[in-house]
């Protein structure tokens, strides 16, 4: 989650960018033309989500049970678990530095909070692969800027965005930070570890951690420079492999995709130690509109998605050139409501329709990156709430029940999978309808439709005569989608709807 992005966007003048609402007469209604014979590419894309740890996921939270049930609906391979720095005591199991003083040696290792969160996460995501990202390094390992001090909040419910400070580790050999990760991983995969004082801590855990992501939003958190990140990555990966040899790794986790120098440095095997695996890279996108009308905000987010997709294509060029076997996970895709970005403006509620078009942005990015051959896309972030990105939530934070952002992911998961063929689907992009036809591995023909506009649009479809349509829109909200029958060629797609047609 890149905080600085939306803070910056709040500083720019507010533009009232109302999109021009084209009214189409019956004679010039947009036409979608599917050519089932022309296969563009075979999809590799798995759709999944990330779970950012916060107190609403603790077992005593009133929404705990529903939130985890919501997670079960959409648990898929590469589901990502991120204990994150605004909650140091939930995310950093060694919160204080060891005190080593002659025979008096004590450490603060404590998994009281991390363990139940981890256990619940694994229980709610059976039979899929996981990306585990204890992204936050203990603050005492970092040299604070001169003249500053910092104390983490004692109350686990407090949100503190000041935890990640300093740009220099106090142990430049990186042994301290890699030992930290080695012990943390041993706790979860090897049943325990020996601490800095030589004391053994028994956990009994034997998790299979398929993927470990090394740090998070590195350009923002501790302003880690590209070459230094490679060094950290290599050292941490080596330490983790020593205790968990089958774990694969995800690198970069960039807050945004704009600065290509990180990709050029990371994806170049010659800039790593020998035999360091570059299994996956990850980076993020959040639509961050200026405050305007819901309608203008939606239009701006779809526009920003376009910019992001251009960046993806540049990064793909670099990846294919430098390290073609490295896979990609876009593991934080979301949008912000500017009045509900971090906190919520007093008296404001994120409007129900926001979650519809935000889901539409996710569906749109999915469709486009599937065509580009991206491996994984993950929606952000299961539970958000005021203070912790309420508009990035995939559940209602008062009940834990799904909202429309989660339903869109669920609909896409139930409709599309790696191995599907994307076929030529022509339409005029000015219509603000996105359309992409797929043939599933079972030979079933499907059409994904997204209406980027608030108003219903009548469209004409050539190539699909009779179908079942499943629709997430303002009328369904967080409920399960509705189903309609389609026959003929004319379809009225409701405002901001994400719809999947399946040929009868
Ligand atoms: C779709 O567009 C392409 C490129 O413009 C064109 O070659 C093709 O004939 C069109 N197919 C259909 C079914 O309209
Ligand atoms: C849950 O328990 C923690 C202590 O483990 C406490 O700090 C927190 O306030 C509790 N939350 C609720 C909602 O009771
Ligand atoms: C060990 O720590 C305790 C409590 O902090 C202190 O009273 C004692 O003097 C220390 N002993 C040594 C040998 O440093
Ligand atoms: C997970 O796999 C086990 C063993 O194959 C199976 O019994 C179980 O039903 C699966 N659970 C889910 C949720 O798919
Ligand atoms: C803090 O100041 C000391 C003395 O001037 C200097 O040696 C050190 O590098 C400074 N540390 C940082 C993190 O700026
Ligand atoms: C790990 O999580 C952090 C915090 O969300 C994120 O910034 C980072 O990019 C993640 N790392 C990877 C490799 O995905
Ligand atoms: C990209 O990141 C590098 C390393 O932090 C920095 O030197 C460079 O100025 C950045 N480029 C842009 C365009 O921000
Ligand atoms: C679509 O909407 C138009 C205008 O509201 C209406 O005339 C038409 O019958 C509708 N078509 C379908 C297939 O529902």
Tab-separated table of C-alpha atoms in Angstrom, residues 71-458:
chain	number	residue	atom	x	y	z
A	71	UNK	CA	-11.687	-15.076	2.300
A	72	UNK	CA	-12.625	-18.719	1.700
A	73	UNK	CA	-14.882	-17.679	-1.209
A	74	UNK	CA	-11.940	-16.289	-3.137
A	75	UNK	CA	-8.884	-18.105	-1.788
A	76	UNK	CA	-6.740	-19.020	-4.795
A	77	UNK	CA	-3.144	-19.806	-5.599
A	78	UNK	CA	-0.667	-17.078	-4.661
A	79	UNK	CA	-2.975	-15.647	-2.016
A	80	UNK	CA	-0.800	-13.173	-0.151
A	81	UNK	CA	-0.475	-12.626	3.590
A	82	UNK	CA	1.094	-9.365	4.696
A	83	UNK	CA	1.665	-8.453	8.334
A	84	UNK	CA	2.295	-4.741	7.791
A	85	UNK	CA	4.192	-2.007	9.614
A	86	UNK	CA	1.387	0.282	10.896
A	87	UNK	CA	0.782	-2.472	13.474
A	88	UNK	CA	4.289	-3.217	14.727
A	89	UNK	CA	3.211	-5.589	17.471
A	90	UNK	CA	1.152	-7.684	15.064
A	91	UNK	CA	3.825	-7.751	12.399
A	92	UNK	CA	7.208	-7.887	14.100
A	93	UNK	CA	7.605	-10.926	16.360
A	94	UNK	CA	10.880	-9.577	17.749
A	95	UNK	CA	9.686	-6.126	18.644
A	96	UNK	CA	12.587	-5.086	20.938
A	97	UNK	CA	16.259	-5.603	20.418
A	98	UNK	CA	17.945	-8.409	22.348
A	99	UNK	CA	19.557	-7.370	25.613
A	100	UNK	CA	22.871	-9.148	25.851
A	101	UNK	CA	24.721	-8.334	29.033
A	102	UNK	CA	27.056	-10.995	30.353
A	103	UNK	CA	24.946	-13.922	31.508
A	104	UNK	CA	21.869	-11.769	31.297
A	105	UNK	CA	20.656	-12.340	27.802
A	106	UNK	CA	17.028	-11.835	26.839
A	107	UNK	CA	15.122	-11.503	23.604
A	108	UNK	CA	11.606	-10.286	22.918
A	109	UNK	CA	10.512	-13.014	20.484
A	110	UNK	CA	6.738	-13.317	20.873
A	111	UNK	CA	4.275	-14.876	18.435
A	112	UNK	CA	1.121	-14.239	20.494
A	113	UNK	CA	-0.406	-12.127	17.732
A	114	UNK	CA	1.312	-13.427	14.612
A	115	UNK	CA	0.448	-17.080	15.195
A	116	UNK	CA	-3.367	-16.994	15.346
A	117	UNK	CA	-3.410	-14.679	12.308
A	118	UNK	CA	-1.155	-17.045	10.374
A	119	UNK	CA	-3.129	-20.122	11.481
A	120	UNK	CA	-6.463	-18.573	10.474
A	121	UNK	CA	-5.006	-17.536	7.141
A	122	UNK	CA	-3.770	-21.029	6.309
A	123	UNK	CA	-6.999	-22.629	7.542
A	124	UNK	CA	-9.104	-20.368	5.319
A	125	UNK	CA	-6.959	-20.969	2.242
A	126	UNK	CA	-6.571	-24.749	1.953
A	127	UNK	CA	-5.085	-26.423	-1.105
A	128	UNK	CA	-3.649	-23.286	-2.661
A	129	UNK	CA	-0.144	-21.836	-2.731
A	130	UNK	CA	0.647	-18.910	-0.433
A	131	UNK	CA	2.877	-15.864	-0.616
A	132	UNK	CA	3.981	-14.977	2.886
A	133	UNK	CA	5.349	-11.530	3.383
A	134	UNK	CA	6.418	-10.504	6.843
A	135	UNK	CA	7.514	-7.358	5.121
A	136	UNK	CA	8.359	-5.286	8.143
A	137	UNK	CA	11.877	-5.406	9.506
A	138	UNK	CA	12.315	-4.601	13.215
A	139	UNK	CA	12.865	-0.861	13.583
A	140	UNK	CA	15.774	-1.336	16.002
A	141	UNK	CA	17.835	-2.731	13.139
A	142	UNK	CA	17.737	0.631	11.362
A	143	UNK	CA	19.767	3.740	12.122
A	144	UNK	CA	17.364	6.568	12.832
A	145	UNK	CA	18.056	9.997	11.408
A	146	UNK	CA	20.204	11.989	13.886
A	147	UNK	CA	18.167	13.786	16.492
A	148	UNK	CA	15.093	11.586	16.119
A	149	UNK	CA	13.712	8.945	18.418
A	150	UNK	CA	10.816	6.612	17.984
A	151	UNK	CA	8.683	4.435	20.226
A	152	UNK	CA	6.196	1.996	18.773
A	153	UNK	CA	2.635	2.095	20.147
A	154	UNK	CA	1.948	-0.315	22.943
A	155	UNK	CA	-1.729	-0.719	22.081
A	156	UNK	CA	-2.071	-3.179	19.231
A	157	UNK	CA	-5.160	-1.344	17.996
A	158	UNK	CA	-3.218	1.870	17.335
A	159	UNK	CA	-2.263	2.598	13.761
A	160	UNK	CA	1.182	4.122	13.400
A	161	UNK	CA	2.592	4.981	9.998
A	162	UNK	CA	5.912	6.138	11.519
A	163	UNK	CA	7.359	2.721	12.237
A	164	UNK	CA	9.488	2.236	9.120
A	165	UNK	CA	12.248	4.794	9.509
A	166	UNK	CA	15.881	5.039	8.558
A	167	UNK	CA	17.580	4.082	5.332
A	168	UNK	CA	20.669	2.373	6.759
A	169	UNK	CA	20.806	-0.901	8.634
A	170	UNK	CA	22.948	-0.771	11.768
A	171	UNK	CA	24.595	-4.027	10.698
A	172	UNK	CA	25.875	-3.322	7.187
A	173	UNK	CA	26.902	-6.977	6.774
A	174	UNK	CA	23.124	-7.697	6.664
A	175	UNK	CA	23.647	-10.657	8.970
A	176	UNK	CA	21.318	-9.252	11.602
A	177	UNK	CA	18.392	-8.824	9.201
A	178	UNK	CA	18.926	-12.176	7.495
A	179	UNK	CA	19.207	-13.961	10.867
A	180	UNK	CA	15.882	-12.372	11.784
A	181	UNK	CA	14.187	-13.852	8.716
A	182	UNK	CA	15.917	-17.169	9.155
A	183	UNK	CA	14.501	-17.488	12.695
A	184	UNK	CA	11.057	-16.262	11.688
A	185	UNK	CA	10.831	-18.785	8.863
A	186	UNK	CA	12.201	-21.583	11.073
A	187	UNK	CA	9.440	-20.863	13.550
A	188	UNK	CA	6.844	-21.541	10.869
A	189	UNK	CA	8.424	-24.329	8.849
A	190	UNK	CA	10.884	-26.134	11.142
A	191	UNK	CA	9.043	-26.183	14.436
A	192	UNK	CA	11.175	-23.573	16.153
A	193	UNK	CA	14.504	-21.763	16.320
A	194	UNK	CA	17.388	-20.842	18.572
A	195	UNK	CA	17.478	-17.178	19.512
A	196	UNK	CA	20.371	-14.753	19.876
A	197	UNK	CA	20.941	-15.945	23.448
A	198	UNK	CA	21.121	-19.601	22.463
A	199	UNK	CA	17.658	-20.329	23.840
A	200	UNK	CA	15.474	-22.661	21.791
A	201	UNK	CA	11.873	-21.561	21.071
A	202	UNK	CA	9.510	-24.376	20.153
A	203	UNK	CA	6.522	-23.691	17.864
A	204	UNK	CA	5.543	-27.095	16.515
A	205	UNK	CA	4.641	-25.417	13.196
A	206	UNK	CA	5.466	-27.198	9.970
A	207	UNK	CA	3.867	-24.975	7.379
A	208	UNK	CA	4.692	-25.382	3.738
A	209	UNK	CA	5.570	-21.845	2.687
A	210	UNK	CA	5.513	-21.987	-1.085
A	211	UNK	CA	6.505	-18.378	-1.690
A	212	UNK	CA	8.205	-15.773	0.436
A	213	UNK	CA	8.129	-12.148	-0.597
A	214	UNK	CA	11.182	-10.165	0.365
A	215	UNK	CA	10.170	-6.838	1.933
A	216	UNK	CA	7.481	-4.484	0.653
A	217	UNK	CA	7.111	-1.286	-1.386
A	218	UNK	CA	10.815	-0.917	-1.074
A	219	UNK	CA	11.051	2.449	-2.760
A	220	UNK	CA	8.742	3.914	-0.122
A	221	UNK	CA	9.551	1.870	2.966
A	222	UNK	CA	13.115	2.790	4.032
A	223	UNK	CA	13.741	4.269	0.512
A	224	UNK	CA	15.716	1.211	-0.462
A	225	UNK	CA	17.770	1.834	-3.603
A	226	UNK	CA	17.827	-0.752	-6.406
A	227	UNK	CA	21.374	-2.056	-5.852
A	228	UNK	CA	20.890	-2.235	-2.085
A	229	UNK	CA	17.642	-4.134	-2.564
A	230	UNK	CA	19.454	-6.750	-4.644
A	231	UNK	CA	21.968	-7.160	-1.832
A	232	UNK	CA	19.227	-7.502	0.780
A	233	UNK	CA	17.249	-9.878	-1.404
A	234	UNK	CA	20.250	-12.122	-2.027
A	235	UNK	CA	21.182	-12.241	1.661
A	236	UNK	CA	17.643	-12.858	2.930
A	237	UNK	CA	16.920	-15.456	0.234
A	238	UNK	CA	20.106	-17.338	1.093
A	239	UNK	CA	19.214	-17.327	4.800
A	240	UNK	CA	15.631	-18.506	4.199
A	241	UNK	CA	16.612	-21.244	1.760
A	242	UNK	CA	18.949	-22.660	4.356
A	243	UNK	CA	15.945	-23.376	6.601
A	244	UNK	CA	13.230	-23.842	3.943
A	245	UNK	CA	14.810	-25.224	0.769
A	246	UNK	CA	11.593	-25.572	-1.229
A	247	UNK	CA	10.407	-22.010	-0.773
A	248	UNK	CA	10.388	-19.849	-3.883
A	249	UNK	CA	10.763	-16.078	-3.779
A	250	UNK	CA	8.982	-12.919	-4.825
A	251	UNK	CA	11.053	-9.801	-5.223
A	252	UNK	CA	10.583	-6.035	-5.512
A	253	UNK	CA	6.973	-5.519	-4.363
A	254	UNK	CA	7.114	-2.031	-5.742
A	255	UNK	CA	4.494	0.507	-4.782
A	256	UNK	CA	4.276	1.605	-8.368
A	257	UNK	CA	5.553	0.610	-11.735
A	258	UNK	CA	6.884	3.950	-12.888
A	259	UNK	CA	10.582	3.679	-12.127
A	260	UNK	CA	12.067	1.111	-14.466
A	261	UNK	CA	15.522	1.234	-12.870
A	262	UNK	CA	14.354	-1.167	-10.140
A	263	UNK	CA	13.327	-3.723	-12.747
A	264	UNK	CA	16.523	-3.297	-14.749
A	265	UNK	CA	18.637	-3.871	-11.646
A	266	UNK	CA	16.611	-6.688	-10.123
A	267	UNK	CA	15.924	-8.713	-13.256
A	268	UNK	CA	19.567	-8.749	-14.338
A	269	UNK	CA	21.012	-12.039	-13.043
A	270	UNK	CA	24.523	-10.623	-13.325
A	271	UNK	CA	23.613	-8.129	-10.599
A	272	UNK	CA	22.884	-10.870	-8.077
A	273	UNK	CA	25.041	-13.370	-6.240
A	274	UNK	CA	25.389	-16.704	-8.052
A	275	UNK	CA	22.503	-19.163	-7.860
A	276	UNK	CA	20.003	-16.672	-6.490
A	277	UNK	CA	16.555	-17.533	-7.840
A	278	UNK	CA	14.485	-14.816	-9.492
A	279	UNK	CA	11.184	-16.677	-9.358
A	280	UNK	CA	8.751	-13.771	-9.300
A	281	UNK	CA	8.603	-10.004	-9.363
A	282	UNK	CA	5.691	-8.080	-7.919
A	283	UNK	CA	4.365	-4.554	-8.216
A	284	UNK	CA	1.205	-2.668	-7.432
A	285	UNK	CA	-1.428	-0.344	-8.846
A	286	UNK	CA	-3.960	1.812	-7.058
A	287	UNK	CA	-6.298	4.112	-8.947
A	288	UNK	CA	-5.973	7.380	-7.024
A	289	UNK	CA	-8.504	9.909	-8.278
A	290	UNK	CA	-8.851	13.503	-7.212
A	291	UNK	CA	-11.931	14.287	-5.237
A	292	UNK	CA	-14.755	15.025	-7.654
A	293	UNK	CA	-18.013	13.223	-8.331
A	294	UNK	CA	-18.173	9.446	-8.071
A	295	UNK	CA	-18.599	9.462	-11.808
A	296	UNK	CA	-15.494	11.516	-12.513
A	297	UNK	CA	-13.469	9.527	-9.992
A	298	UNK	CA	-14.403	6.289	-11.737
A	299	UNK	CA	-13.489	7.727	-15.127
A	300	UNK	CA	-10.140	8.906	-13.774
A	301	UNK	CA	-9.340	5.484	-12.307
A	302	UNK	CA	-10.069	3.726	-15.593
A	303	UNK	CA	-7.791	6.284	-17.245
A	304	UNK	CA	-5.015	5.692	-14.705
A	305	UNK	CA	-5.362	1.958	-15.307
A	306	UNK	CA	-4.514	2.709	-18.944
A	307	UNK	CA	-1.260	4.390	-17.867
A	308	UNK	CA	-0.447	1.456	-15.608
A	309	UNK	CA	-1.062	-1.019	-18.432
A	310	UNK	CA	1.433	0.873	-20.580
A	311	UNK	CA	3.962	0.551	-17.761
A	312	UNK	CA	3.259	-3.171	-17.507
A	313	UNK	CA	4.057	-3.508	-21.153
A	314	UNK	CA	7.398	-1.669	-20.737
A	315	UNK	CA	8.279	-3.844	-17.743
A	316	UNK	CA	7.400	-6.936	-19.758
A	317	UNK	CA	9.926	-5.875	-22.391
A	318	UNK	CA	12.639	-5.623	-19.728
A	319	UNK	CA	11.630	-8.898	-18.092
A	320	UNK	CA	11.615	-10.843	-21.357
A	321	UNK	CA	15.009	-9.440	-22.216
A	322	UNK	CA	16.778	-9.937	-18.878
A	323	UNK	CA	15.054	-12.836	-17.140
A	324	UNK	CA	12.307	-14.396	-19.246
A	325	UNK	CA	11.624	-17.231	-16.799
A	326	UNK	CA	10.788	-14.822	-13.956
A	327	UNK	CA	7.040	-14.673	-13.380
A	328	UNK	CA	4.998	-11.636	-12.438
A	329	UNK	CA	2.407	-11.083	-9.747
A	330	UNK	CA	0.551	-7.769	-9.674
A	331	UNK	CA	-0.299	-8.454	-6.081
A	332	UNK	CA	-1.980	-5.244	-4.988
A	333	UNK	CA	-4.612	-3.946	-7.358
A	334	UNK	CA	-7.136	-1.491	-6.005
A	335	UNK	CA	-8.526	2.024	-6.031
A	336	UNK	CA	-9.046	4.748	-3.458
A	337	UNK	CA	-12.076	6.855	-2.786
A	338	UNK	CA	-10.306	10.165	-2.089
A	339	UNK	CA	-12.579	10.808	0.895
A	340	UNK	CA	-11.986	7.313	2.243
A	341	UNK	CA	-8.381	6.690	1.291
A	342	UNK	CA	-6.621	6.200	4.638
A	343	UNK	CA	-9.268	7.486	7.009
A	344	UNK	CA	-12.786	8.624	6.270
A	345	UNK	CA	-13.840	12.239	6.113
A	346	UNK	CA	-16.142	12.722	9.134
A	347	UNK	CA	-19.762	12.184	8.224
A	348	UNK	CA	-18.841	10.585	4.901
A	349	UNK	CA	-19.555	7.019	3.844
A	350	UNK	CA	-17.889	5.392	0.873
A	351	UNK	CA	-20.897	5.136	-1.473
A	352	UNK	CA	-22.148	1.672	-2.428
A	353	UNK	CA	-21.579	2.340	-6.118
A	354	UNK	CA	-17.890	3.007	-5.454
A	355	UNK	CA	-17.330	-0.685	-4.756
A	356	UNK	CA	-19.048	-1.568	-8.044
A	357	UNK	CA	-16.825	0.534	-10.289
A	358	UNK	CA	-13.747	-0.264	-8.222
A	359	UNK	CA	-14.496	-3.939	-8.933
A	360	UNK	CA	-14.881	-2.973	-12.582
A	361	UNK	CA	-11.372	-1.455	-12.588
A	362	UNK	CA	-10.008	-4.751	-11.226
A	363	UNK	CA	-11.907	-6.753	-13.868
A	364	UNK	CA	-10.608	-4.435	-16.565
A	365	UNK	CA	-6.979	-4.720	-15.467
A	366	UNK	CA	-7.413	-8.513	-15.248
A	367	UNK	CA	-8.715	-8.717	-18.798
A	368	UNK	CA	-5.914	-6.595	-20.238
A	369	UNK	CA	-3.042	-8.249	-18.366
A	370	UNK	CA	-4.377	-11.719	-19.236
A	371	UNK	CA	-3.901	-10.683	-22.851
A	372	UNK	CA	-0.323	-9.652	-21.989
A	373	UNK	CA	0.566	-13.012	-20.450
A	374	UNK	CA	0.911	-11.887	-16.803
A	375	UNK	CA	0.890	-14.808	-14.372
A	376	UNK	CA	-0.959	-13.521	-11.306
A	377	UNK	CA	-3.179	-10.593	-10.348
A	378	UNK	CA	-4.195	-10.039	-6.739
A	379	UNK	CA	-6.892	-7.722	-5.487
A	380	UNK	CA	-6.097	-5.625	-2.408
A	381	UNK	CA	-6.723	-6.146	0.612
A	382	UNK	CA	-9.567	-8.223	2.197
A	383	UNK	CA	-10.277	-6.034	5.252
A	384	UNK	CA	-9.854	-2.270	5.297
A	385	UNK	CA	-11.521	0.151	7.730
A	386	UNK	CA	-11.325	3.823	8.685
A	387	UNK	CA	-7.652	4.497	9.395
A	388	UNK	CA	-6.651	1.525	7.282
A	389	UNK	CA	-7.878	2.134	3.717
A	390	UNK	CA	-11.657	1.654	3.982
A	391	UNK	CA	-12.131	1.985	0.227
A	392	UNK	CA	-9.644	-0.809	-0.459
A	393	UNK	CA	-11.674	-3.256	1.597
A	394	UNK	CA	-13.235	-6.293	-0.064
A	395	UNK	CA	-15.650	-6.810	2.804
A	396	UNK	CA	-18.005	-4.577	4.725
A	397	UNK	CA	-15.829	-3.637	7.689
A	398	UNK	CA	-18.787	-3.575	10.063
A	399	UNK	CA	-19.909	-7.127	9.224
A	400	UNK	CA	-17.043	-8.863	7.421
A	401	UNK	CA	-19.442	-9.860	4.616
A	402	UNK	CA	-18.330	-9.511	0.983
A	403	UNK	CA	-18.716	-6.247	-0.896
A	404	UNK	CA	-18.933	-5.901	-4.670
A	405	UNK	CA	-15.131	-5.791	-5.051
A	406	UNK	CA	-14.946	-9.304	-3.647
A	407	UNK	CA	-17.922	-10.463	-5.753
A	408	UNK	CA	-16.239	-9.285	-8.951
A	409	UNK	CA	-13.130	-11.305	-8.075
A	410	UNK	CA	-15.303	-14.316	-7.250
A	411	UNK	CA	-17.197	-14.029	-10.549
A	412	UNK	CA	-13.933	-13.806	-12.483
A	413	UNK	CA	-12.484	-16.786	-10.623
A	414	UNK	CA	-15.549	-18.892	-11.335
A	415	UNK	CA	-15.539	-17.904	-15.004
A	416	UNK	CA	-11.912	-17.781	-16.120
A	417	UNK	CA	-8.734	-19.721	-15.438
A	418	UNK	CA	-5.218	-20.220	-16.729
A	419	UNK	CA	-5.388	-22.156	-19.990
A	420	UNK	CA	-8.367	-20.224	-21.394
A	421	UNK	CA	-7.909	-18.852	-24.880
A	422	UNK	CA	-8.484	-15.163	-25.449
A	423	UNK	CA	-9.997	-14.616	-28.869
A	424	UNK	CA	-10.244	-11.586	-31.142
A	425	UNK	CA	-12.951	-9.274	-29.805
A	426	UNK	CA	-13.486	-6.066	-31.749
A	427	UNK	CA	-15.327	-3.004	-30.516
A	428	UNK	CA	-14.871	0.720	-30.511
A	429	UNK	CA	-13.022	1.727	-27.372
A	430	UNK	CA	-14.738	5.133	-27.336
A	431	UNK	CA	-17.882	3.327	-26.303
A	432	UNK	CA	-16.475	2.959	-22.771
A	433	UNK	CA	-17.443	-0.687	-22.821
A	434	UNK	CA	-14.657	-3.204	-22.470
A	435	UNK	CA	-15.221	-6.630	-23.998
A	436	UNK	CA	-13.035	-9.715	-24.185
A	437	UNK	CA	-14.125	-13.164	-25.308
A	438	UNK	CA	-12.562	-16.341	-23.894
A	439	UNK	CA	-12.805	-20.021	-24.748
A	440	UNK	CA	-12.295	-22.051	-21.593
A	441	UNK	CA	-10.276	-25.259	-21.441
A	442	UNK	CA	-13.604	-27.149	-21.612
A	443	UNK	CA	-14.411	-25.375	-24.868
A	444	UNK	CA	-17.062	-23.119	-23.325
A	445	UNK	CA	-17.423	-19.691	-24.915
A	446	UNK	CA	-17.547	-16.716	-22.572
A	447	UNK	CA	-17.607	-12.956	-22.937
A	448	UNK	CA	-16.403	-10.569	-20.226
A	449	UNK	CA	-18.092	-7.156	-20.379
A	450	UNK	CA	-17.330	-4.087	-18.286
A	451	UNK	CA	-19.291	-0.855	-18.456
A	452	UNK	CA	-16.989	2.005	-17.446
A	453	UNK	CA	-19.883	4.483	-17.308
A	454	UNK	CA	-22.487	5.273	-14.669
A	455	UNK	CA	-25.364	4.936	-17.117
A	456	UNK	CA	-26.662	1.831	-18.796
A	457	UNK	CA	-25.420	1.332	-22.343
A	458	UNK	CA	-27.163	-0.590	-25.068
